[in-house]
Structures are given as structure tokens and as C-alpha cells.
Amino acid sequence: MRECRQSAIHVAIRALALASVALLGFGGFGASAEPSPGGPQVVTYPSSGAAGDKRGDYYASLLKLALGKADGHFAVQPSAKPSVAVRAFVSMAAGQDIDVVWAPTTVQLERDYLPVRIPVDKGILGWRIFLIGEDDRGQFESIRSLEQLKALPAGLVREWVDTGVLQSNGLPVVAAARYENLFTMLAAQRFRYLPRGVGEIYGELSNYGHLGLAVESHLALHYPMCSYFFVARQNTELAQHIEQGLRRAQKDGSFEQLFQQFFGKAVQAAKLDKRLVFELDHPTAPATCLRAPIPQ
């Protein structure tokens, strides 16, 4: 039994080393998905536990929408204890506490876990715009090439897949240990910009703008970034239910309605079609993960 658990932990850590996943701010049927007598089957997703962190709200809402439309009776809930990236995947691999995780896909992640290959967010995480210090607006407005951008260090969390993407494309990165540290580090000019997904950045500006931060208006990075729901490899039934519900939500328009509810205003505010876009390669993305067009 101990050997099985250690194997599950090693699988999870190996997957995270490559997928890393900001895990989109965590807001199968494993052990926690056992149905109560006469009650629904409980499906648990990771909770971040971070105050004001709403990055996972859309993905949790989409999971609830999908399972609400699937055949069966489900109760979808956050984990009782906060789960950072490694802990969530370890728990899911071991069949304990966590049943489903949303994450940007990588080749290794798809080998170790079972993906539901329906992109959950139109590839919006592959469109990156920058939080910067307010006083740096002029410097970024003068950038006209990727080589010029390479003169300025970005900031990201060490585990995130985006860290590897930027580094593999020659962009210097200052790596932080924790998400919450990024904003004070940017304000202190430990790095000069924080590349964030279009759907994340305006909420973060609301939370941390008082530190003297602003959304840069001129540049964008773009690379393939396909986010899926993942379950443990043996949880094929849960994967089938999630896929069934997502396809039904696509067909009746409720999937698109939810996307617009959470991201519509941010997509409009970002004005991606007016920006200078630098295309980057994503070395650990599967060949099936293509560059997404500008989200509408």
C-alpha cells in the first residue's frame, strides 16, 4: 500500500514538473466521489483557500454546469482543505479528497492523467497581457520587437507552465515561490512585468492596483494553451459524465453564456486586435493543442 501511494505521488510530481499549472486558482470518482445512500455522487475539486483569489470561479462554475447537464445526480463541492498544485494532483492520483482538476495540458500530464479534451476557456490563458508598474508605461510603449522585451525580466511562479514557456523562448524570468508574492515583487521592481491571462488580469488589478500597478496597453504574448478537466486515469466514468455535460452545454448555448459572463468584459477591455502580439512556442504542449484565435 505504501509503495502504491509513493508511486502515485511520484506520478503527480513528475506531471507537475512539466505541466506545472497555476491550476487556475483552484476556487472522479475517487474516494470522495462515493455516493451517499440515496444521495448524489459527490465530486470534489481543489480549493485555493487564498482570500480574494477568484481565478478558479469560472472553472468551478463550468464543472457544476456540466455535471448538472450530465446523466446522473451529482453534488459538486470544493475540497475542505486548501490544495496547492502538487497536493491536489497527489490527492487525485491516490484517489483521496480530490476527484477533478482543471489545468493547462502538457504531454506528460496527458500520460499520467485522463483528460476531457474539450477546451474549457477558448485558450484564453494563452493570450497574455502584462501587469506593470504605473511608472513603466512609457518604456513598454516603446517596445517594438521581442528582442527588446527580452531586456526586461518577467515574473512568474516557479511551478507554472508559463515559466518554462517564456524561458524556452529566451525571455528572462524571475521565479517566485508563491502566487501571492508576485504583486509585491513587481511593485518593488524585482521584475518589470507580470504576464497574465486576459481573464485573470483585471481581477488582479482590482486586488493589487493599490500597489501602483497598471495593465500595459500595447503588447501581448500568445502561445498554445489548452485547459482541460483532468481526472485520475481509472475514473473513466467521471470523465464521460463531464464530457457529456460539456457537449450538452455547448449545444444549448449555456457554455458560451457562462464564458461571456465571466470573461466577456475582460476580452473587450484587452483589445487584443489592437496590440503588438509576440508569438511564442510551447515546447511541452501536445500536438493536438493548437493556437487559439482571439477570444470573442
Short mmCIF file of N, CA, C and O in Angstrom, two decimals, residues 115-230:
data_model
loop_
_atom_site.label_atom_id
_atom_site.label_comp_id
_atom_site.label_asym_id
_atom_site.label_seq_id
_atom_site.Cartn_x
_atom_site.Cartn_y
_atom_site.Cartn_z
N PRO A 115 -7.50 13.18 -19.53
CA PRO A 115 -8.07 14.49 -19.86
C PRO A 115 -9.44 14.35 -20.50
O PRO A 115 -9.74 13.39 -21.20
N VAL A 116 -10.27 15.35 -20.25
CA VAL A 116 -11.50 15.52 -21.01
C VAL A 116 -11.16 16.56 -22.07
O VAL A 116 -11.09 17.76 -21.77
N ARG A 117 -10.94 16.13 -23.29
CA ARG A 117 -10.34 17.01 -24.30
C ARG A 117 -11.36 17.94 -24.95
O ARG A 117 -11.56 17.95 -26.16
N ILE A 118 -11.99 18.72 -24.13
CA ILE A 118 -12.83 19.83 -24.58
C ILE A 118 -12.26 21.08 -23.92
O ILE A 118 -12.32 21.22 -22.69
N PRO A 119 -11.65 21.98 -24.70
CA PRO A 119 -11.06 23.19 -24.09
C PRO A 119 -12.11 23.95 -23.28
O PRO A 119 -13.22 24.20 -23.77
N VAL A 120 -11.77 24.28 -22.07
CA VAL A 120 -12.77 24.85 -21.17
C VAL A 120 -12.85 26.37 -21.23
O VAL A 120 -13.81 26.95 -20.72
N ASP A 121 -11.86 27.03 -21.87
CA ASP A 121 -11.85 28.50 -21.79
C ASP A 121 -11.39 29.19 -23.08
O ASP A 121 -10.86 30.30 -23.04
N LYS A 122 -11.58 28.53 -24.22
CA LYS A 122 -11.23 29.11 -25.53
C LYS A 122 -9.75 29.46 -25.64
O LYS A 122 -9.36 30.31 -26.45
N GLY A 123 -8.89 28.81 -24.87
CA GLY A 123 -7.47 29.11 -24.94
C GLY A 123 -7.09 30.48 -24.42
O GLY A 123 -6.01 31.00 -24.71
N ILE A 124 -7.96 31.05 -23.58
CA ILE A 124 -7.74 32.43 -23.13
C ILE A 124 -6.45 32.59 -22.32
O ILE A 124 -5.85 33.66 -22.31
N LEU A 125 -6.00 31.51 -21.67
CA LEU A 125 -4.77 31.60 -20.89
C LEU A 125 -3.53 31.71 -21.78
O LEU A 125 -2.46 32.07 -21.29
N GLY A 126 -3.67 31.37 -23.05
CA GLY A 126 -2.55 31.53 -23.98
C GLY A 126 -2.41 32.94 -24.53
O GLY A 126 -1.47 33.23 -25.27
N TRP A 127 -3.34 33.80 -24.18
CA TRP A 127 -3.24 35.23 -24.52
C TRP A 127 -2.82 35.98 -23.26
O TRP A 127 -3.60 36.10 -22.32
N ARG A 128 -1.59 36.49 -23.25
CA ARG A 128 -1.02 37.10 -22.05
C ARG A 128 -0.79 38.59 -22.26
O ARG A 128 -0.13 39.01 -23.23
N ILE A 129 -1.34 39.38 -21.36
CA ILE A 129 -1.02 40.80 -21.31
C ILE A 129 -0.40 41.08 -19.95
O ILE A 129 -0.38 40.21 -19.08
N PHE A 130 0.12 42.28 -19.74
CA PHE A 130 1.06 42.49 -18.65
C PHE A 130 0.52 43.42 -17.56
O PHE A 130 -0.03 44.49 -17.86
N LEU A 131 0.74 43.01 -16.32
CA LEU A 131 0.70 43.96 -15.21
C LEU A 131 2.09 44.58 -15.09
O LEU A 131 3.10 43.86 -15.13
N ILE A 132 2.15 45.87 -14.96
CA ILE A 132 3.43 46.58 -14.86
C ILE A 132 3.30 47.65 -13.78
O ILE A 132 2.21 47.95 -13.28
N GLY A 133 4.43 48.25 -13.42
CA GLY A 133 4.39 49.42 -12.57
C GLY A 133 3.87 50.61 -13.36
O GLY A 133 4.19 50.78 -14.54
N GLU A 134 3.05 51.44 -12.74
CA GLU A 134 2.47 52.58 -13.45
C GLU A 134 3.53 53.46 -14.09
O GLU A 134 3.33 54.00 -15.19
N ASP A 135 4.68 53.59 -13.47
CA ASP A 135 5.73 54.46 -13.98
C ASP A 135 6.46 53.88 -15.18
O ASP A 135 7.28 54.57 -15.81
N ASP A 136 6.18 52.60 -15.52
CA ASP A 136 6.88 51.95 -16.63
C ASP A 136 6.08 51.97 -17.93
O ASP A 136 6.50 51.36 -18.93
N ARG A 137 4.97 52.65 -17.95
CA ARG A 137 4.14 52.66 -19.16
C ARG A 137 4.93 53.09 -20.40
O ARG A 137 4.87 52.45 -21.44
N GLY A 138 5.67 54.16 -20.28
CA GLY A 138 6.41 54.69 -21.43
C GLY A 138 7.43 53.71 -21.96
O GLY A 138 7.61 53.59 -23.18
N GLN A 139 8.12 53.02 -21.07
CA GLN A 139 9.13 52.05 -21.50
C GLN A 139 8.52 50.92 -22.31
O GLN A 139 9.06 50.50 -23.33
N PHE A 140 7.36 50.44 -21.89
CA PHE A 140 6.73 49.34 -22.62
C PHE A 140 6.11 49.82 -23.93
O PHE A 140 6.10 49.09 -24.93
N GLU A 141 5.62 51.05 -23.96
CA GLU A 141 5.06 51.59 -25.20
C GLU A 141 6.11 51.73 -26.29
O GLU A 141 5.79 51.71 -27.48
N SER A 142 7.38 51.83 -25.90
CA SER A 142 8.46 51.99 -26.89
C SER A 142 8.96 50.66 -27.45
O SER A 142 9.75 50.64 -28.39
N ILE A 143 8.50 49.54 -26.91
CA ILE A 143 8.97 48.22 -27.37
C ILE A 143 8.32 47.88 -28.70
O ILE A 143 7.10 47.95 -28.87
N ARG A 144 9.16 47.47 -29.66
CA ARG A 144 8.69 47.12 -31.00
C ARG A 144 9.10 45.72 -31.43
O ARG A 144 8.72 45.28 -32.51
N SER A 145 9.88 45.02 -30.63
CA SER A 145 10.35 43.69 -31.02
C SER A 145 10.47 42.79 -29.80
O SER A 145 10.59 43.28 -28.66
N LEU A 146 10.47 41.49 -30.05
CA LEU A 146 10.65 40.54 -28.96
C LEU A 146 12.03 40.69 -28.34
O LEU A 146 12.21 40.50 -27.13
N GLU A 147 13.02 41.03 -29.14
CA GLU A 147 14.37 41.23 -28.61
C GLU A 147 14.41 42.36 -27.60
O GLU A 147 15.11 42.28 -26.59
N GLN A 148 13.65 43.40 -27.84
CA GLN A 148 13.60 44.49 -26.86
C GLN A 148 12.94 44.04 -25.56
O GLN A 148 13.38 44.41 -24.47
N LEU A 149 11.89 43.22 -25.69
CA LEU A 149 11.22 42.73 -24.49
C LEU A 149 12.15 41.84 -23.67
O LEU A 149 12.07 41.81 -22.44
N LYS A 150 13.06 41.13 -24.34
CA LYS A 150 13.97 40.23 -23.65
C LYS A 150 14.93 40.97 -22.71
O LYS A 150 15.57 40.35 -21.86
N ALA A 151 15.02 42.26 -22.85
CA ALA A 151 15.88 43.05 -21.96
C ALA A 151 15.24 43.26 -20.59
O ALA A 151 15.92 43.71 -19.65
N LEU A 152 13.96 42.92 -20.47
CA LEU A 152 13.23 43.15 -19.22
C LEU A 152 12.80 41.81 -18.63
O LEU A 152 12.19 41.01 -19.32
N PRO A 153 13.08 41.54 -17.36
CA PRO A 153 12.68 40.27 -16.75
C PRO A 153 11.18 40.24 -16.43
O PRO A 153 10.61 41.23 -15.97
N ALA A 154 10.59 39.09 -16.69
CA ALA A 154 9.21 38.85 -16.29
C ALA A 154 9.20 38.18 -14.92
O ALA A 154 10.22 37.67 -14.45
N GLY A 155 8.04 38.17 -14.29
CA GLY A 155 7.87 37.45 -13.03
C GLY A 155 6.78 36.41 -13.16
O GLY A 155 5.72 36.68 -13.74
N LEU A 156 7.03 35.20 -12.65
CA LEU A 156 6.04 34.12 -12.66
C LEU A 156 6.31 33.21 -11.47
O LEU A 156 7.37 33.30 -10.85
N VAL A 157 5.38 32.33 -11.18
CA VAL A 157 5.59 31.34 -10.13
C VAL A 157 6.43 30.20 -10.70
O VAL A 157 6.25 29.79 -11.84
N ARG A 158 7.34 29.72 -9.90
CA ARG A 158 8.31 28.72 -10.36
C ARG A 158 7.65 27.51 -10.99
O ARG A 158 8.11 26.98 -11.99
N GLU A 159 6.53 27.04 -10.42
CA GLU A 159 5.90 25.81 -10.89
C GLU A 159 5.08 25.99 -12.15
O GLU A 159 4.75 25.02 -12.82
N TRP A 160 4.72 27.20 -12.51
CA TRP A 160 3.77 27.41 -13.60
C TRP A 160 4.35 26.99 -14.94
O TRP A 160 5.53 27.22 -15.23
N VAL A 161 3.49 26.44 -15.77
CA VAL A 161 3.92 26.05 -17.11
C VAL A 161 4.41 27.26 -17.90
O VAL A 161 5.31 27.15 -18.73
N ASP A 162 3.84 28.42 -17.65
CA ASP A 162 4.24 29.63 -18.39
C ASP A 162 5.70 29.99 -18.14
O ASP A 162 6.35 30.59 -19.01
N THR A 163 6.22 29.65 -16.99
CA THR A 163 7.62 29.92 -16.69
C THR A 163 8.52 29.21 -17.69
O THR A 163 9.44 29.81 -18.27
N GLY A 164 8.23 27.94 -17.94
CA GLY A 164 9.00 27.19 -18.93
C GLY A 164 8.80 27.70 -20.34
O GLY A 164 9.74 27.71 -21.15
N VAL A 165 7.58 28.13 -20.66
CA VAL A 165 7.31 28.67 -21.99
C VAL A 165 8.15 29.91 -22.25
O VAL A 165 8.83 30.02 -23.28
N LEU A 166 8.13 30.86 -21.32
CA LEU A 166 8.91 32.08 -21.52
C LEU A 166 10.40 31.79 -21.59
O LEU A 166 11.10 32.30 -22.47
N GLN A 167 10.89 30.97 -20.68
CA GLN A 167 12.32 30.68 -20.66
C GLN A 167 12.77 29.98 -21.93
O GLN A 167 13.85 30.27 -22.46
N SER A 168 11.97 29.06 -22.44
CA SER A 168 12.35 28.34 -23.66
C SER A 168 12.36 29.25 -24.88
O SER A 168 12.99 28.93 -25.89
N ASN A 169 11.69 30.38 -24.79
CA ASN A 169 11.68 31.36 -25.88
C ASN A 169 12.67 32.50 -25.65
O ASN A 169 12.63 33.50 -26.36
N GLY A 170 13.54 32.34 -24.65
CA GLY A 170 14.59 33.31 -24.41
C GLY A 170 14.21 34.52 -23.61
O GLY A 170 14.97 35.50 -23.54
N LEU A 171 13.05 34.47 -22.96
CA LEU A 171 12.61 35.59 -22.12
C LEU A 171 13.02 35.34 -20.68
O LEU A 171 12.67 34.30 -20.10
N PRO A 172 13.76 36.23 -20.06
CA PRO A 172 14.22 36.01 -18.67
C PRO A 172 13.05 36.07 -17.69
O PRO A 172 12.14 36.89 -17.84
N VAL A 173 13.10 35.18 -16.70
CA VAL A 173 12.02 35.09 -15.72
C VAL A 173 12.61 35.08 -14.31
O VAL A 173 13.55 34.35 -14.03
N VAL A 174 12.04 35.90 -13.45
CA VAL A 174 12.31 35.83 -12.02
C VAL A 174 11.21 34.98 -11.42
O VAL A 174 10.03 35.32 -11.51
N ALA A 175 11.59 33.85 -10.81
CA ALA A 175 10.60 32.88 -10.34
C ALA A 175 10.29 33.11 -8.86
O ALA A 175 11.19 33.18 -8.02
N ALA A 176 8.99 33.20 -8.56
CA ALA A 176 8.54 33.34 -7.18
C ALA A 176 8.07 31.99 -6.67
O ALA A 176 7.67 31.11 -7.43
N ALA A 177 8.09 31.84 -5.36
CA ALA A 177 7.63 30.59 -4.76
C ALA A 177 6.11 30.53 -4.66
O ALA A 177 5.53 29.45 -4.75
N ARG A 178 5.48 31.68 -4.49
CA ARG A 178 4.03 31.70 -4.26
C ARG A 178 3.38 32.78 -5.11
O ARG A 178 3.93 33.87 -5.32
N TYR A 179 2.17 32.49 -5.56
CA TYR A 179 1.38 33.43 -6.36
C TYR A 179 1.22 34.76 -5.64
O TYR A 179 1.39 35.84 -6.24
N GLU A 180 0.89 34.70 -4.37
CA GLU A 180 0.59 35.93 -3.63
C GLU A 180 1.80 36.87 -3.55
O GLU A 180 1.64 38.07 -3.32
N ASN A 181 3.01 36.35 -3.74
CA ASN A 181 4.21 37.18 -3.65
C ASN A 181 4.46 38.00 -4.90
O ASN A 181 5.24 38.97 -4.87
N LEU A 182 3.85 37.61 -6.01
CA LEU A 182 4.19 38.22 -7.29
C LEU A 182 3.95 39.73 -7.31
O LEU A 182 4.73 40.49 -7.88
N PHE A 183 2.89 40.16 -6.69
CA PHE A 183 2.46 41.55 -6.85
C PHE A 183 3.33 42.52 -6.06
O PHE A 183 3.67 43.61 -6.55
N THR A 184 3.71 42.13 -4.86
CA THR A 184 4.63 42.99 -4.11
C THR A 184 6.03 42.96 -4.75
O THR A 184 6.73 43.99 -4.71
N MET A 185 6.41 41.84 -5.32
CA MET A 185 7.70 41.76 -6.02
C MET A 185 7.72 42.68 -7.24
O MET A 185 8.70 43.37 -7.50
N LEU A 186 6.59 42.72 -7.97
CA LEU A 186 6.50 43.62 -9.12
C LEU A 186 6.55 45.07 -8.66
O LEU A 186 7.26 45.90 -9.26
N ALA A 187 5.82 45.38 -7.62
CA ALA A 187 5.82 46.76 -7.11
C ALA A 187 7.21 47.19 -6.66
O ALA A 187 7.58 48.37 -6.77
N ALA A 188 8.02 46.24 -6.16
CA ALA A 188 9.38 46.53 -5.72
C ALA A 188 10.40 46.43 -6.87
O ALA A 188 11.59 46.53 -6.63
N GLN A 189 9.90 46.21 -8.09
CA GLN A 189 10.73 46.09 -9.29
C GLN A 189 11.74 44.95 -9.21
O GLN A 189 12.84 45.05 -9.76
N ARG A 190 11.35 43.85 -8.56
CA ARG A 190 12.17 42.65 -8.61
C ARG A 190 12.16 42.08 -10.03
O ARG A 190 13.06 41.35 -10.44
N PHE A 191 11.09 42.36 -10.75
CA PHE A 191 10.99 42.12 -12.18
C PHE A 191 10.15 43.25 -12.74
O PHE A 191 9.59 44.06 -11.99
N ARG A 192 10.00 43.32 -14.09
CA ARG A 192 9.39 44.51 -14.67
C ARG A 192 7.98 44.29 -15.21
O ARG A 192 7.28 45.27 -15.47
N TYR A 193 7.60 43.06 -15.41
CA TYR A 193 6.23 42.81 -15.86
C TYR A 193 5.77 41.43 -15.43
O TYR A 193 6.57 40.51 -15.23
N LEU A 194 4.45 41.31 -15.29
CA LEU A 194 3.83 40.06 -14.87
C LEU A 194 2.84 39.67 -15.96
O LEU A 194 1.77 40.26 -16.09
N PRO A 195 3.18 38.69 -16.81
CA PRO A 195 2.27 38.29 -17.90
C PRO A 195 1.12 37.45 -17.37
O PRO A 195 1.33 36.39 -16.80
N ARG A 196 -0.10 37.94 -17.57
CA ARG A 196 -1.27 37.29 -17.01
C ARG A 196 -2.31 37.01 -18.09
O ARG A 196 -2.40 37.73 -19.09
N GLY A 197 -3.10 35.98 -17.89
CA GLY A 197 -4.17 35.68 -18.82
C GLY A 197 -5.19 36.81 -18.85
O GLY A 197 -5.44 37.48 -17.84
N VAL A 198 -5.78 37.00 -20.03
CA VAL A 198 -6.75 38.08 -20.19
C VAL A 198 -7.89 37.96 -19.18
O VAL A 198 -8.37 38.97 -18.65
N GLY A 199 -8.29 36.75 -18.88
CA GLY A 199 -9.39 36.56 -17.95
C GLY A 199 -9.03 36.74 -16.49
O GLY A 199 -9.90 36.78 -15.63
N GLU A 200 -7.73 36.85 -16.20
CA GLU A 200 -7.26 36.96 -14.81
C GLU A 200 -6.87 38.38 -14.42
O GLU A 200 -7.02 38.79 -13.27
N ILE A 201 -6.35 39.12 -15.37
CA ILE A 201 -5.56 40.32 -15.05
C ILE A 201 -6.39 41.44 -14.43
O ILE A 201 -5.91 42.15 -13.54
N TYR A 202 -7.62 41.61 -14.87
CA TYR A 202 -8.39 42.74 -14.37
C TYR A 202 -8.86 42.52 -12.92
O TYR A 202 -8.92 43.47 -12.13
N GLY A 203 -9.14 41.28 -12.59
CA GLY A 203 -9.43 40.98 -11.19
C GLY A 203 -8.21 41.20 -10.31
O GLY A 203 -8.33 41.69 -9.17
N GLU A 204 -7.05 40.84 -10.83
CA GLU A 204 -5.81 41.04 -10.07
C GLU A 204 -5.49 42.53 -9.94
O GLU A 204 -4.99 42.97 -8.89
N LEU A 205 -5.78 43.30 -10.98
CA LEU A 205 -5.59 44.74 -10.87
C LEU A 205 -6.49 45.32 -9.79
O LEU A 205 -6.07 46.18 -9.01
N SER A 206 -7.72 44.82 -9.70
CA SER A 206 -8.64 45.28 -8.65
C SER A 206 -8.10 44.95 -7.27
O SER A 206 -8.21 45.76 -6.34
N ASN A 207 -7.47 43.79 -7.14
CA ASN A 207 -6.95 43.36 -5.83
C ASN A 207 -5.64 44.04 -5.46
O ASN A 207 -5.37 44.27 -4.27
N TYR A 208 -4.80 44.33 -6.47
CA TYR A 208 -3.43 44.76 -6.17
C TYR A 208 -3.04 46.10 -6.82
O TYR A 208 -1.90 46.54 -6.69
N GLY A 209 -3.99 46.74 -7.49
CA GLY A 209 -3.68 48.02 -8.14
C GLY A 209 -3.20 49.08 -7.17
O GLY A 209 -2.44 49.99 -7.55
N HIS A 210 -3.60 48.96 -5.91
CA HIS A 210 -3.18 49.95 -4.92
C HIS A 210 -1.67 49.96 -4.69
O HIS A 210 -1.12 50.90 -4.10
N LEU A 211 -0.99 48.92 -5.18
CA LEU A 211 0.48 48.87 -5.06
C LEU A 211 1.18 49.70 -6.13
O LEU A 211 2.40 49.73 -6.19
N GLY A 212 0.39 50.40 -6.95
CA GLY A 212 0.98 51.20 -8.02
C GLY A 212 1.13 50.42 -9.31
O GLY A 212 2.03 50.71 -10.11
N LEU A 213 0.25 49.45 -9.54
CA LEU A 213 0.32 48.60 -10.72
C LEU A 213 -0.73 49.04 -11.75
O LEU A 213 -1.73 49.67 -11.42
N ALA A 214 -0.48 48.67 -13.01
CA ALA A 214 -1.39 49.03 -14.10
C ALA A 214 -1.34 47.93 -15.16
O ALA A 214 -0.39 47.15 -15.22
N VAL A 215 -2.37 47.88 -15.99
CA VAL A 215 -2.38 46.97 -17.14
C VAL A 215 -1.71 47.66 -18.31
O VAL A 215 -2.13 48.74 -18.73
N GLU A 216 -0.68 47.05 -18.84
CA GLU A 216 0.03 47.59 -20.01
C GLU A 216 -0.90 47.49 -21.22
O GLU A 216 -1.62 46.50 -21.37
N SER A 217 -0.88 48.49 -22.11
CA SER A 217 -1.90 48.59 -23.16
C SER A 217 -1.41 48.30 -24.57
O SER A 217 -2.21 48.36 -25.51
N HIS A 218 -0.14 47.94 -24.76
CA HIS A 218 0.46 47.92 -26.09
C HIS A 218 0.83 46.51 -26.57
O HIS A 218 0.76 46.22 -27.77
N LEU A 219 1.21 45.62 -25.69
CA LEU A 219 1.83 44.34 -26.06
C LEU A 219 1.00 43.14 -25.61
O LEU A 219 0.16 43.25 -24.72
N ALA A 220 1.26 42.00 -26.23
CA ALA A 220 0.67 40.74 -25.80
C ALA A 220 1.60 39.60 -26.21
O ALA A 220 2.33 39.69 -27.20
N LEU A 221 1.58 38.54 -25.41
CA LEU A 221 2.23 37.28 -25.77
C LEU A 221 1.13 36.28 -26.13
O LEU A 221 0.05 36.30 -25.56
N HIS A 222 1.46 35.38 -27.08
CA HIS A 222 0.47 34.39 -27.49
C HIS A 222 1.15 33.05 -27.71
O HIS A 222 2.19 32.98 -28.38
N TYR A 223 0.59 31.99 -27.13
CA TYR A 223 1.11 30.64 -27.35
C TYR A 223 -0.01 29.64 -27.11
O TYR A 223 -1.03 29.96 -26.49
N PRO A 224 0.13 28.42 -27.61
CA PRO A 224 -0.92 27.42 -27.40
C PRO A 224 -1.08 27.11 -25.92
O PRO A 224 -0.10 26.86 -25.23
N MET A 225 -2.30 27.13 -25.43
CA MET A 225 -2.56 26.83 -24.03
C MET A 225 -3.98 26.27 -23.93
O MET A 225 -4.96 27.02 -23.92
N CYS A 226 -4.07 24.96 -23.89
CA CYS A 226 -5.37 24.29 -23.85
C CYS A 226 -5.64 23.79 -22.44
O CYS A 226 -4.90 22.94 -21.94
N SER A 227 -6.66 24.31 -21.82
CA SER A 227 -7.00 23.90 -20.46
C SER A 227 -8.14 22.89 -20.50
O SER A 227 -9.15 23.11 -21.19
N TYR A 228 -7.96 21.80 -19.78
CA TYR A 228 -8.95 20.72 -19.73
C TYR A 228 -9.28 20.40 -18.28
O TYR A 228 -8.53 20.72 -17.36
N PHE A 229 -10.38 19.68 -18.10
CA PHE A 229 -10.61 18.98 -16.85
C PHE A 229 -9.85 17.66 -16.90
O PHE A 229 -9.85 16.97 -17.93
N PHE A 230 -9.19 17.31 -15.79
CA PHE A 230 -8.47 16.05 -15.68
C PHE A 230 -9.02 15.26 -14.50
O PHE A 230 -9.37 15.83 -13.47
#
